[in-house]
Structures are given as C-alpha cells and as structure tokens.
Amino acid sequence: MHLASIFKHSTRSTEWLPCVQFPYPRSQVSLTYFALKARTEEYRPASQGRHLIYGYPRPREWLNAYAFEHKIGLDDNGQLKWDAGTSAAAHIASRLDFRVAIKAVVLKGESYLCIAFASNDPRDGLPRRLPKEERERIVKSFQEVLGTTGQPTVCDYDAQ
C-alpha cells in the first residue's frame, strides 16, 4: 500500500491541515482523512449549504477490530498502529467494486469514518442519485463486505 502525506491549507487561517491519501485503483477510492480542525466551517464555505453523504458510518473501535481481524495496520509486534482504523476503511473500500469516499463525520457527538457511495457535493466524485437497482446492488455489496444487514445512513458531513 502506498501512503503519501500531503497538506491542505485552510481558507480562513494560516494553519496547514494534514491529510493522507491511500490510492486503491481497483475501487477507485481516494481516502482523505483530515485532522479534526479541518472539520470546522472554516474549511467549507457556508454558502454551499449542508454537505450530505450516504453510506455506512463505522466507529473507530469497530474499524480497529476489523483491522486486527484482517491483520491490517499491524506493527512488527502484532499491535495496531495509530492509523489502523483508516487502513481498515481503505481495505473495505478496496474490496468494493464501485467508487466510494471515506469521510470523517460526527453522529450524536461521536466520531465515525463513513464509507460513502453517494454525496450531494460534486467534489467528492460520487453520484448524487442512483437508480434503485444500482443502489440495491451497492447496498448488498456493502452488507457482504461489512457483515451487516443494516441499511446505509445519511450523514451531515459538516455537523459538529
């Protein structure tokens, strides 16, 4: 797995925000995980409205358990590395046969990484709407990979 660290500049401050990208050509996913500071409204102009994504949010603990089970993001001693959760999310995305985006979201005050397959923001490169048959196929693929029977969730990307 190739890991490249880059930095993005905040639009309203002089602070640089760290960002990591994991390219997975098979699933066409580009994982972008910003520091918590980037989750403020200073990163996205308020004029764009609410940024909604549709997918499967997973808590850090669940992703760490997935990483440990699949031996992803482990150091030489078999312990989880600090980024094992993001590596697990990228691994899940690589097992899917369609484009997804992995975004940090907050639901009911808790942090999650959401593996999304639809978005209302064109910069995510995801469809805004999907035909029913395509949506059902994607949901079934997610359920097989995640081992769940749950349905996707709409997440407000800008919610704090």
N, CA, C and O of each residue as an XYZ file, in Angstrom:
640
protein
N       0.846     -1.178      0.000
C       0.000      0.000      0.000
C       0.887      1.236      0.000
O       1.830      1.331      0.786
N       0.587      2.172     -0.874
C       1.336      3.407     -0.968
C       0.681      4.459     -0.090
O      -0.527      4.673     -0.186
N       1.453      5.121      0.765
C       0.927      6.156      1.652
C       1.679      7.438      1.384
O       2.905      7.474      1.481
N       0.959      8.486      1.050
C       1.597      9.772      0.794
C       0.968     10.814      1.694
O      -0.255     10.950      1.730
N       1.791     11.548      2.419
C       1.269     12.620      3.267
C       1.337     13.924      2.494
O       2.359     14.262      1.897
N       0.243     14.640      2.516
C       0.197     15.957      1.900
C      -0.449     16.905      2.890
O      -0.954     16.479      3.928
N      -0.434     18.177      2.575
C      -1.042     19.164      3.453
C      -1.973     20.045      2.653
O      -1.685     20.388      1.506
N      -3.093     20.412      3.259
C      -4.042     21.329      2.647
C      -4.098     22.573      3.511
O      -3.987     22.496      4.735
N      -4.269     23.717      2.874
C      -4.291     24.976      3.583
C      -5.725     25.388      3.859
O      -6.567     25.353      2.961
N      -6.008     25.779      5.095
C      -7.334     26.253      5.474
C      -7.602     27.586      4.790
O      -6.682     28.380      4.596
N      -8.861     27.840      4.423
C      -9.185     29.053      3.680
C      -9.249     30.293      4.551
O      -9.117     31.400      4.029
N      -9.445     30.157      5.859
C      -9.588     31.326      6.717
C      -8.483     31.474      7.750
O      -8.558     32.374      8.587
N      -7.490     30.653      7.727
C      -6.417     30.788      8.697
C      -5.090     30.484      8.015
O      -5.045     30.065      6.858
N      -4.032     30.700      8.747
C      -2.704     30.423      8.205
C      -2.239     29.025      8.590
O      -1.067     28.686      8.422
N      -3.144     28.228      9.097
C      -2.803     26.886      9.561
C      -2.862     25.873      8.418
O      -3.772     25.906      7.590
N      -1.885     24.980      8.389
C      -1.876     23.899      7.403
C      -2.449     22.658      8.053
O      -2.110     22.338      9.192
N      -3.309     21.961      7.344
C      -4.008     20.802      7.889
C      -3.478     19.523      7.245
O      -3.435     19.428      6.019
N      -3.073     18.534      8.054
C      -2.540     17.300      7.474
C      -3.615     16.467      6.799
O      -4.778     16.477      7.202
N      -3.216     15.765      5.790
C      -4.135     14.923      5.025
C      -3.347     13.726      4.524
O      -2.201     13.879      4.101
N      -3.934     12.540      4.561
C      -3.281     11.367      3.983
C      -4.174     10.781      2.914
O      -5.399     10.819      3.030
N      -3.571     10.243      1.882
C      -4.330      9.634      0.799
C      -3.839      8.216      0.571
O      -2.634      7.962      0.555
N      -4.785      7.286      0.392
C      -4.483      5.898      0.087
C      -5.093      5.587     -1.268
O      -6.307      5.397     -1.349
N      -4.310      5.528     -2.332
C      -4.906      5.207     -3.633
C      -5.140      3.704     -3.787
O      -4.242      2.900     -3.538
N      -6.323      3.344     -4.189
C      -6.673      1.961     -4.488
C      -7.288      1.938     -5.869
O      -8.478      2.221     -6.007
N      -6.510      1.607     -6.914
C      -7.020      1.676     -8.282
C      -8.226      0.779     -8.539
O      -9.108      1.153     -9.312
N      -8.289     -0.396     -7.909
C      -9.384     -1.322     -8.198
C     -10.737     -0.709     -7.851
O     -11.694     -0.837     -8.615
N     -10.815     -0.053     -6.715
C     -12.093      0.506     -6.296
C     -12.197      1.996     -6.605
O     -13.242      2.605     -6.375
N     -11.141      2.576     -7.114
C     -11.097      3.993     -7.458
C     -11.369      4.884     -6.254
O     -11.969      5.951     -6.384
N     -10.926      4.443     -5.086
C     -11.161      5.240     -3.884
C      -9.920      6.057     -3.576
O      -8.795      5.578     -3.715
N     -10.132      7.260     -3.169
C      -9.057      8.094     -2.670
C      -9.448      8.497     -1.257
O     -10.306      9.359     -1.066
N      -8.824      7.878     -0.275
C      -9.163      8.139      1.118
C      -8.559      9.457      1.544
O      -7.352      9.661      1.421
N      -9.376     10.336      2.034
C      -8.889     11.600      2.553
C      -9.378     11.740      3.978
O     -10.582     11.798      4.231
N      -8.456     11.794      4.891
C      -8.815     11.899      6.298
C      -8.142     13.144      6.870
O      -6.932     13.148      7.095
N      -8.914     14.189      7.103
C      -8.381     15.445      7.600
C      -8.302     15.432      9.116
O      -9.014     14.678      9.780
N      -7.440     16.261      9.651
C      -7.384     16.450     11.092
C      -8.710     17.039     11.564
O      -9.429     17.664     10.784
N      -9.029     16.839     12.831
C     -10.315     17.296     13.360
C     -10.511     18.790     13.144
O     -11.645     19.242     12.984
N      -9.438     19.562     13.136
C      -9.527     21.005     12.902
C     -10.171     21.296     11.551
O     -10.877     22.294     11.408
N      -9.937     20.442     10.561
C     -10.495     20.647      9.222
C     -11.993     20.409      9.193
O     -12.635     20.721      8.190
N     -12.574     19.868     10.255
C     -13.999     19.601     10.293
C     -14.812     20.838     10.665
O     -16.026     20.735     10.843
N     -14.193     21.973     10.785
C     -14.925     23.189     11.126
C     -15.431     23.865      9.871
O     -15.022     23.536      8.757
N     -16.340     24.830     10.074
C     -16.915     25.508      8.916
C     -15.911     26.373      8.165
O     -16.198     26.822      7.055
N     -14.722     26.618      8.757
C     -13.739     27.415      8.035
C     -13.168     26.650      6.834
O     -12.607     27.265      5.927
N     -13.301     25.339      6.816
C     -12.789     24.570      5.689
C     -13.739     24.606      4.500
O     -13.283     24.688      3.359
N     -15.048     24.547      4.737
C     -16.055     24.596      3.680
C     -16.842     25.889      3.789
O     -17.374     26.196      4.855
N     -16.924     26.647      2.716
C     -17.713     27.869      2.770
C     -19.170     27.562      3.105
O     -19.740     26.595      2.600
N     -19.768     28.396      3.962
C     -21.151     28.181      4.393
C     -22.138     28.321      3.244
O     -23.246     27.790      3.323
N     -21.766     29.019      2.183
C     -22.681     29.247      1.068
C     -23.043     27.955      0.333
O     -24.019     27.929     -0.417
N     -22.283     26.900      0.533
C     -22.564     25.651     -0.166
C     -23.716     24.875      0.458
O     -24.200     23.916     -0.144
N     -24.161     25.255      1.625
C     -25.243     24.523      2.272
C     -24.733     23.267      2.946
O     -23.527     23.074      3.099
N     -25.657     22.422      3.346
C     -25.295     21.188      4.040
C     -24.693     20.183      3.068
O     -25.196     19.985      1.962
N     -23.628     19.564      3.494
C     -22.964     18.539      2.690
C     -23.384     17.188      3.242
O     -22.965     16.799      4.332
N     -24.210     16.476      2.491
C     -24.723     15.182      2.925
C     -24.046     14.055      2.153
O     -23.845     14.145      0.942
N     -23.702     13.001      2.874
C     -23.167     11.806      2.247
C     -24.026     10.627      2.689
O     -24.663     10.665      3.742
N     -24.033      9.581      1.870
C     -24.884      8.419      2.111
C     -24.015      7.181      2.094
O     -23.425      6.837      1.070
N     -23.939      6.516      3.229
C     -23.091      5.339      3.302
C     -23.161      4.679      4.662
O     -24.171      4.763      5.360
N     -22.079      4.025      5.025
C     -22.021      3.249      6.258
C     -20.991      3.851      7.212
O     -19.791      3.655      7.020
N     -21.443      4.582      8.241
C     -20.502      5.101      9.240
C     -20.061      3.989     10.189
O     -20.868      3.162     10.613
N     -18.790      3.981     10.509
C     -18.248      2.981     11.422
C     -17.401      3.688     12.482
O     -16.596      4.558     12.150
N     -17.578      3.319     13.766
C     -16.764      3.929     14.822
C     -15.329      3.414     14.763
O     -15.061      2.356     14.193
N     -14.427      4.160     15.349
C     -13.005      3.809     15.354
C     -12.781      2.417     15.963
O     -11.947      1.655     15.473
N     -13.524      2.083     17.030
C     -13.347      0.779     17.682
C     -13.694     -0.364     16.724
O     -12.990     -1.373     16.678
N     -14.772     -0.204     15.966
C     -15.175     -1.240     15.010
C     -14.103     -1.405     13.934
O     -13.750     -2.525     13.566
N     -13.587     -0.276     13.432
C     -12.549     -0.326     12.399
C     -11.264     -0.956     12.938
O     -10.597     -1.711     12.230
N     -10.917     -0.645     14.191
C      -9.723     -1.260     14.786
C      -9.896     -2.773     14.929
O      -8.956     -3.529     14.682
N     -11.086     -3.215     15.324
C     -11.350     -4.659     15.424
C     -11.265     -5.315     14.046
O     -10.729     -6.415     13.913
N     -11.793     -4.643     13.022
C     -11.711     -5.149     11.646
C     -10.243     -5.249     11.221
O      -9.827     -6.244     10.627
N      -9.462     -4.204     11.532
C      -8.040     -4.198     11.169
C      -7.302     -5.351     11.846
O      -6.488     -6.025     11.215
N      -7.583     -5.575     13.116
C      -6.923     -6.658     13.845
C      -7.321     -8.015     13.277
O      -6.477     -8.895     13.112
N      -8.608     -8.184     12.978
C      -9.109     -9.453     12.437
C      -8.496     -9.775     11.077
O      -8.185    -10.932     10.791
N      -8.321     -8.741     10.231
C      -7.794     -8.945      8.881
C      -6.291     -8.667      8.789
O      -5.722     -8.664      7.697
N      -5.649     -8.432      9.949
C      -4.206     -8.186     10.019
C      -3.781     -7.009      9.140
O      -2.822     -7.093      8.373
N      -4.527     -5.908      9.277
C      -4.256     -4.671      8.535
C      -3.750     -3.632      9.532
O      -4.316     -3.487     10.615
N      -2.704     -2.920      9.180
C      -2.215     -1.844     10.043
C      -1.581     -2.332     11.333
O      -1.675     -1.665     12.363
N      -0.937     -3.493     11.286
C      -0.258     -4.025     12.467
C       1.239     -3.759     12.368
O       1.814     -3.786     11.280
N       1.864     -3.503     13.512
C       3.311     -3.328     13.507
C       3.994     -4.698     13.605
O       3.326     -5.729     13.533
N       5.312     -4.709     13.766
C       6.076     -5.961     13.807
C       5.717     -6.840     15.004
O       5.913     -8.054     14.969
N       5.188     -6.221     16.067
C       4.809     -6.966     17.272
C       3.353     -7.413     17.254
O       2.874     -7.978     18.238
N       2.644     -7.175     16.164
C       1.244     -7.570     16.072
C       0.279     -6.608     16.734
O      -0.893     -6.934     16.923
N       0.765     -5.411     17.093
C      -0.083     -4.392     17.711
C      -0.602     -3.434     16.637
O       0.054     -3.207     15.621
N      -1.790     -2.879     16.881
C      -2.363     -1.934     15.922
C      -1.557     -0.648     15.888
O      -1.166     -0.129     16.934
N      -1.308     -0.133     14.690
C      -0.658      1.164     14.538
C      -1.696      2.259     14.747
O      -2.893      1.978     14.810
N      -1.245      3.502     14.854
C      -2.153      4.623     15.113
C      -3.176      4.806     14.005
O      -4.276      5.290     14.272
N      -2.852      4.438     12.778
C      -3.758      4.659     11.644
C      -4.452      3.371     11.195
O      -4.889      3.277     10.048
N      -4.558      2.388     12.074
C      -5.160      1.106     11.695
C      -6.613      1.273     11.263
O      -7.067      0.578     10.354
N      -7.350      2.183     11.898
C      -8.753      2.407     11.537
C      -8.908      2.930     10.125
O      -9.777      2.473      9.382
N      -8.068      3.891      9.747
C      -8.148      4.417      8.381
C      -7.672      3.379      7.376
O      -8.192      3.302      6.263
N      -6.679      2.576      7.768
C      -6.232      1.495      6.881
C      -7.337      0.464      6.691
O      -7.504     -0.071      5.595
N      -8.095      0.181      7.753
C      -9.216     -0.762      7.653
C     -10.291     -0.212      6.728
O     -10.831     -0.950      5.903
N     -10.614      1.082      6.853
C     -11.619      1.694      5.976
C     -11.162      1.635      4.524
O     -11.963      1.359      3.630
N      -9.880      1.893      4.285
C      -9.352      1.815      2.921
C      -9.393      0.375      2.402
O      -9.661      0.152      1.222
N      -9.132     -0.596      3.270
C      -9.199     -2.009      2.882
C     -10.623     -2.395      2.502
O     -10.835     -3.094      1.511
N     -11.596     -1.945      3.284
C     -13.007     -2.207      2.967
C     -13.346     -1.616      1.608
O     -13.982     -2.270      0.780
N     -12.918     -0.374      1.379
C     -13.195      0.290      0.102
C     -12.565     -0.464     -1.062
O     -13.146     -0.529     -2.145
N     -11.382     -1.034     -0.845
C     -10.709     -1.760     -1.929
C     -11.425     -3.064     -2.277
O     -11.251     -3.587     -3.377
N     -12.220     -3.589     -1.360
C     -12.964     -4.832     -1.609
C     -14.271     -4.582     -2.360
O     -14.914     -5.531     -2.809
N     -14.666     -3.332     -2.500
C     -15.904     -2.987     -3.203
C     -15.596     -2.724     -4.668
O     -14.484     -2.312     -4.997
N     -16.552     -2.952     -5.546
C     -16.318     -2.783     -6.984
C     -16.946     -1.505     -7.533
O     -17.362     -1.462     -8.691
N     -17.015     -0.473     -6.705
C     -17.553      0.815     -7.132
C     -16.841      1.911     -6.348
O     -16.189      1.650     -5.337
N     -16.975      3.126     -6.828
C     -16.289      4.263     -6.218
C     -16.945      4.639     -4.895
O     -18.170      4.720     -4.797
N     -16.114      4.868     -3.878
C     -16.581      5.323     -2.573
C     -15.673      6.445     -2.088
O     -14.574      6.638     -2.607
N     -16.141      7.176     -1.095
C     -15.333      8.187     -0.418
C     -15.385      7.890      1.071
O     -16.420      7.473      1.589
N     -14.287      8.101      1.750
C     -14.224      7.864      3.187
C     -14.077      9.219      3.861
O     -13.093      9.928      3.649
N     -15.065      9.568      4.674
C     -15.114     10.889      5.297
C     -15.299     10.758      6.801
O     -15.996      9.859      7.272
N     -14.677     11.652      7.545
C     -14.896     11.728      8.985
C     -16.200     12.477      9.229
O     -16.403     13.569      8.697
N     -17.083     11.890     10.032
C     -18.366     12.515     10.369
C     -18.577     12.422     11.876
O     -17.930     11.631     12.562
N     -19.492     13.243     12.374
C     -19.882     13.215     13.779
C     -21.370     12.930     13.833
O     -22.166     13.671     13.258
N     -21.754     11.857     14.521
C     -23.150     11.494     14.710
C     -23.430     11.423     16.204
O     -22.793     10.656     16.926
N     -24.383     12.225     16.665
C     -24.769     12.254     18.084
C     -23.555     12.456     18.985
O     -23.444     11.823     20.035
N     -22.651     13.335     18.577
C     -21.486     13.662     19.381
C     -20.337     12.676     19.306
O     -19.322     12.880     19.972
N     -20.457     11.620     18.525
C     -19.405     10.607     18.397
C     -18.775     10.672     17.006
O     -19.462     10.933     16.019
N     -17.462     10.432     16.934
C     -16.742     10.464     15.660
C     -16.822      9.113     14.957
O     -16.717      8.060     15.586
N     -17.009      9.167     13.641
C     -17.084      7.973     12.808
C     -16.330      8.231     11.510
O     -16.126      9.381     11.121
N     -15.922      7.168     10.849
C     -15.490      7.245      9.463
C     -16.628      6.655      8.644
O     -17.036      5.515      8.866
N     -17.135      7.431      7.701
C     -18.251      6.982      6.875
C     -17.717      6.570      5.507
O     -17.037      7.345      4.836
N     -18.029      5.359      5.109
C     -17.671      4.867      3.780
C     -18.895      5.129      2.914
O     -19.869      4.376      2.940
N     -18.825      6.213      2.149
C     -19.998      6.717      1.431
C     -19.959      6.359     -0.045
O     -18.889      6.274     -0.649
N     -21.146      6.149     -0.621
C     -21.252      5.873     -2.051
C     -22.128      6.880     -2.779
O     -22.331      6.746     -3.986
N     -22.653      7.882     -2.086
C     -23.417      8.958     -2.717
C     -23.188     10.236     -1.922
O     -22.962     10.195     -0.712
N     -23.249     11.372     -2.615
C     -22.991     12.657     -1.974
C     -23.674     13.764     -2.762
O     -23.897     13.642     -3.967
N     -24.002     14.848     -2.065
C     -24.560     15.991     -2.779
C     -23.484     17.022     -3.120
O     -23.804     18.104     -3.613
N     -22.223     16.704     -2.865
C     -21.108     17.588     -3.206
C     -20.353     16.995     -4.397
O     -19.766     15.920     -4.273
N     -20.356     17.678     -5.552
C     -19.698     17.116     -6.737
C     -18.193     16.921     -6.565
O     -17.590     16.139     -7.300
N     -17.572     17.618     -5.608
C     -16.131     17.460     -5.389
C     -15.773     16.083     -4.840
O     -14.613     15.677     -4.902
N     -16.754     15.360     -4.303
C     -16.493     14.012     -3.791
C     -16.373     12.985     -4.904
O     -15.861     11.887     -4.684
N     -16.842     13.331     -6.099
C     -16.774     12.401     -7.226
C     -17.737     11.234     -7.111
O     -17.534     10.192     -7.735
N     -18.778     11.402     -6.321
C     -19.778     10.355     -6.123
C     -21.100     10.792     -6.737
O     -21.359     11.989     -6.853
N     -21.936      9.843     -7.129
C     -23.234     10.224     -7.702
C     -24.142     10.857     -6.652
O     -24.075     10.530     -5.468
N     -24.979     11.758     -7.110
C     -25.969     12.376     -6.226
C     -27.177     11.456     -6.059
O     -27.722     11.327     -4.963
N     -27.584     10.824     -7.142
C     -28.714      9.891     -7.132
C     -28.300      8.617     -7.868
O     -27.469      8.637     -8.776
N     -28.902      7.525     -7.449
C     -28.636      6.236     -8.088
C     -29.954      5.575     -8.456
O     -30.936      5.705     -7.725
N     -29.990      4.864     -9.586
C     -31.183      4.067     -9.887
C     -31.389      3.015     -8.790
O     -30.428      2.569     -8.162
N     -32.621      2.634     -8.572
C     -32.959      1.702     -7.491
C     -32.173      0.397     -7.588
O     -31.679     -0.102     -6.577
N     -32.051     -0.157     -8.792
C     -31.344     -1.425     -8.963
C     -29.869     -1.286     -8.592
O     -29.301     -2.163     -7.941
N     -29.258     -0.187     -9.008
C     -27.843      0.060     -8.706
C     -27.646      0.246     -7.198
O     -26.706     -0.295     -6.616
N     -28.536      1.013     -6.578
C     -28.457      1.236     -5.136
C     -28.571     -0.090     -4.387
O     -27.811     -0.334     -3.450
N     -29.505     -0.942     -4.786
C     -29.679     -2.240     -4.129
C     -28.441     -3.118     -4.294
O     -28.058     -3.830     -3.366
N     -27.815     -3.070     -5.465
C     -26.592     -3.840     -5.702
C     -25.465     -3.345     -4.790
O     -24.734     -4.142     -4.203
N     -25.339     -2.026     -4.682
C     -24.290     -1.438     -3.843
C     -24.523     -1.779     -2.375
O     -23.588     -2.160     -1.670
N     -25.762     -1.646     -1.912
C     -26.080     -1.960     -0.515
C     -25.776     -3.430     -0.222
O     -25.236     -3.754      0.836
N     -26.118     -4.307     -1.145
C     -25.847     -5.739     -0.953
C     -24.340     -5.994     -0.866
O     -23.893     -6.786     -0.036
N     -23.556     -5.326     -1.721
C     -22.095     -5.472     -1.676
C     -21.547     -5.003     -0.333
O     -20.711     -5.673      0.274
N     -22.026     -3.838      0.129
C     -21.603     -3.327      1.437
C     -21.938     -4.323      2.540
O     -21.101     -4.612      3.395
N     -23.152     -4.843      2.521
C     -23.579     -5.766      3.565
C     -22.709     -7.018      3.594
O     -22.401     -7.530      4.670
N     -22.312     -7.514      2.433
C     -21.439     -8.690      2.373
C     -20.058     -8.382      2.932
O     -19.515     -9.163      3.714
N     -19.489     -7.248      2.537
C     -18.141     -6.887      2.974
C     -18.116     -6.549      4.464
O     -17.192     -6.948      5.173
N     -19.129     -5.812      4.946
C     -19.157     -5.387      6.344
C     -19.738     -6.442      7.279
O     -19.582     -6.347      8.496
N     -20.404     -7.440      6.720
C     -21.024     -8.457      7.551
C     -22.196     -7.915      8.353
O     -22.356     -8.242      9.529
N     -23.007     -7.093      7.724
C     -24.148     -6.475      8.388
C     -25.405     -6.648      7.550
O     -25.335     -6.967      6.363
N     -26.541     -6.436      8.173
C     -27.805     -6.415      7.435
C     -28.399     -5.014      7.455
O     -29.487     -4.787      6.926
N     -27.682     -4.074      8.065
C     -28.170     -2.702      8.195
C     -28.199     -1.957      6.872
O     -27.528     -2.319      5.905
N     -29.002     -0.902      6.868
C     -29.126     -0.042      5.701
C     -28.175      1.146      5.836
O     -27.750      1.467      6.946
N     -27.831      1.806      4.722
C     -26.957      2.972      4.781
C     -27.614      4.129      5.539
O     -28.827      4.147      5.745
N     -26.797      5.075      5.940
C     -27.236      6.224      6.717
C     -26.868      7.507      5.989
O     -25.822      7.585      5.345
N     -27.725      8.508      6.092
C     -27.400      9.843      5.596
C     -26.632     10.554      6.699
O     -27.112     10.650      7.829
N     -25.450     11.051      6.381
C     -24.609     11.741      7.360
C     -24.408     13.177      6.919
O     -24.139     13.443      5.748
N     -24.537     14.099      7.853
C     -24.258     15.509      7.598
C     -22.768     15.711      7.808
O     -22.282     15.704      8.939
N     -22.055     15.889      6.718
C     -20.592     15.970      6.743
C     -20.097     17.152      7.567
O     -19.023     17.074      8.164
N     -20.855     18.242      7.612
C     -20.424     19.447      8.313
C     -20.925     19.518      9.747
O     -20.632     20.493     10.439
N     -21.669     18.525     10.220
C     -22.206     18.557     11.580
C     -21.071     18.435     12.592
O     -20.111     17.694     12.377
N     -21.187     19.147     13.663
C     -20.176     19.081     14.726
C     -20.760     18.434     15.917
O     -20.078     18.277     16.930
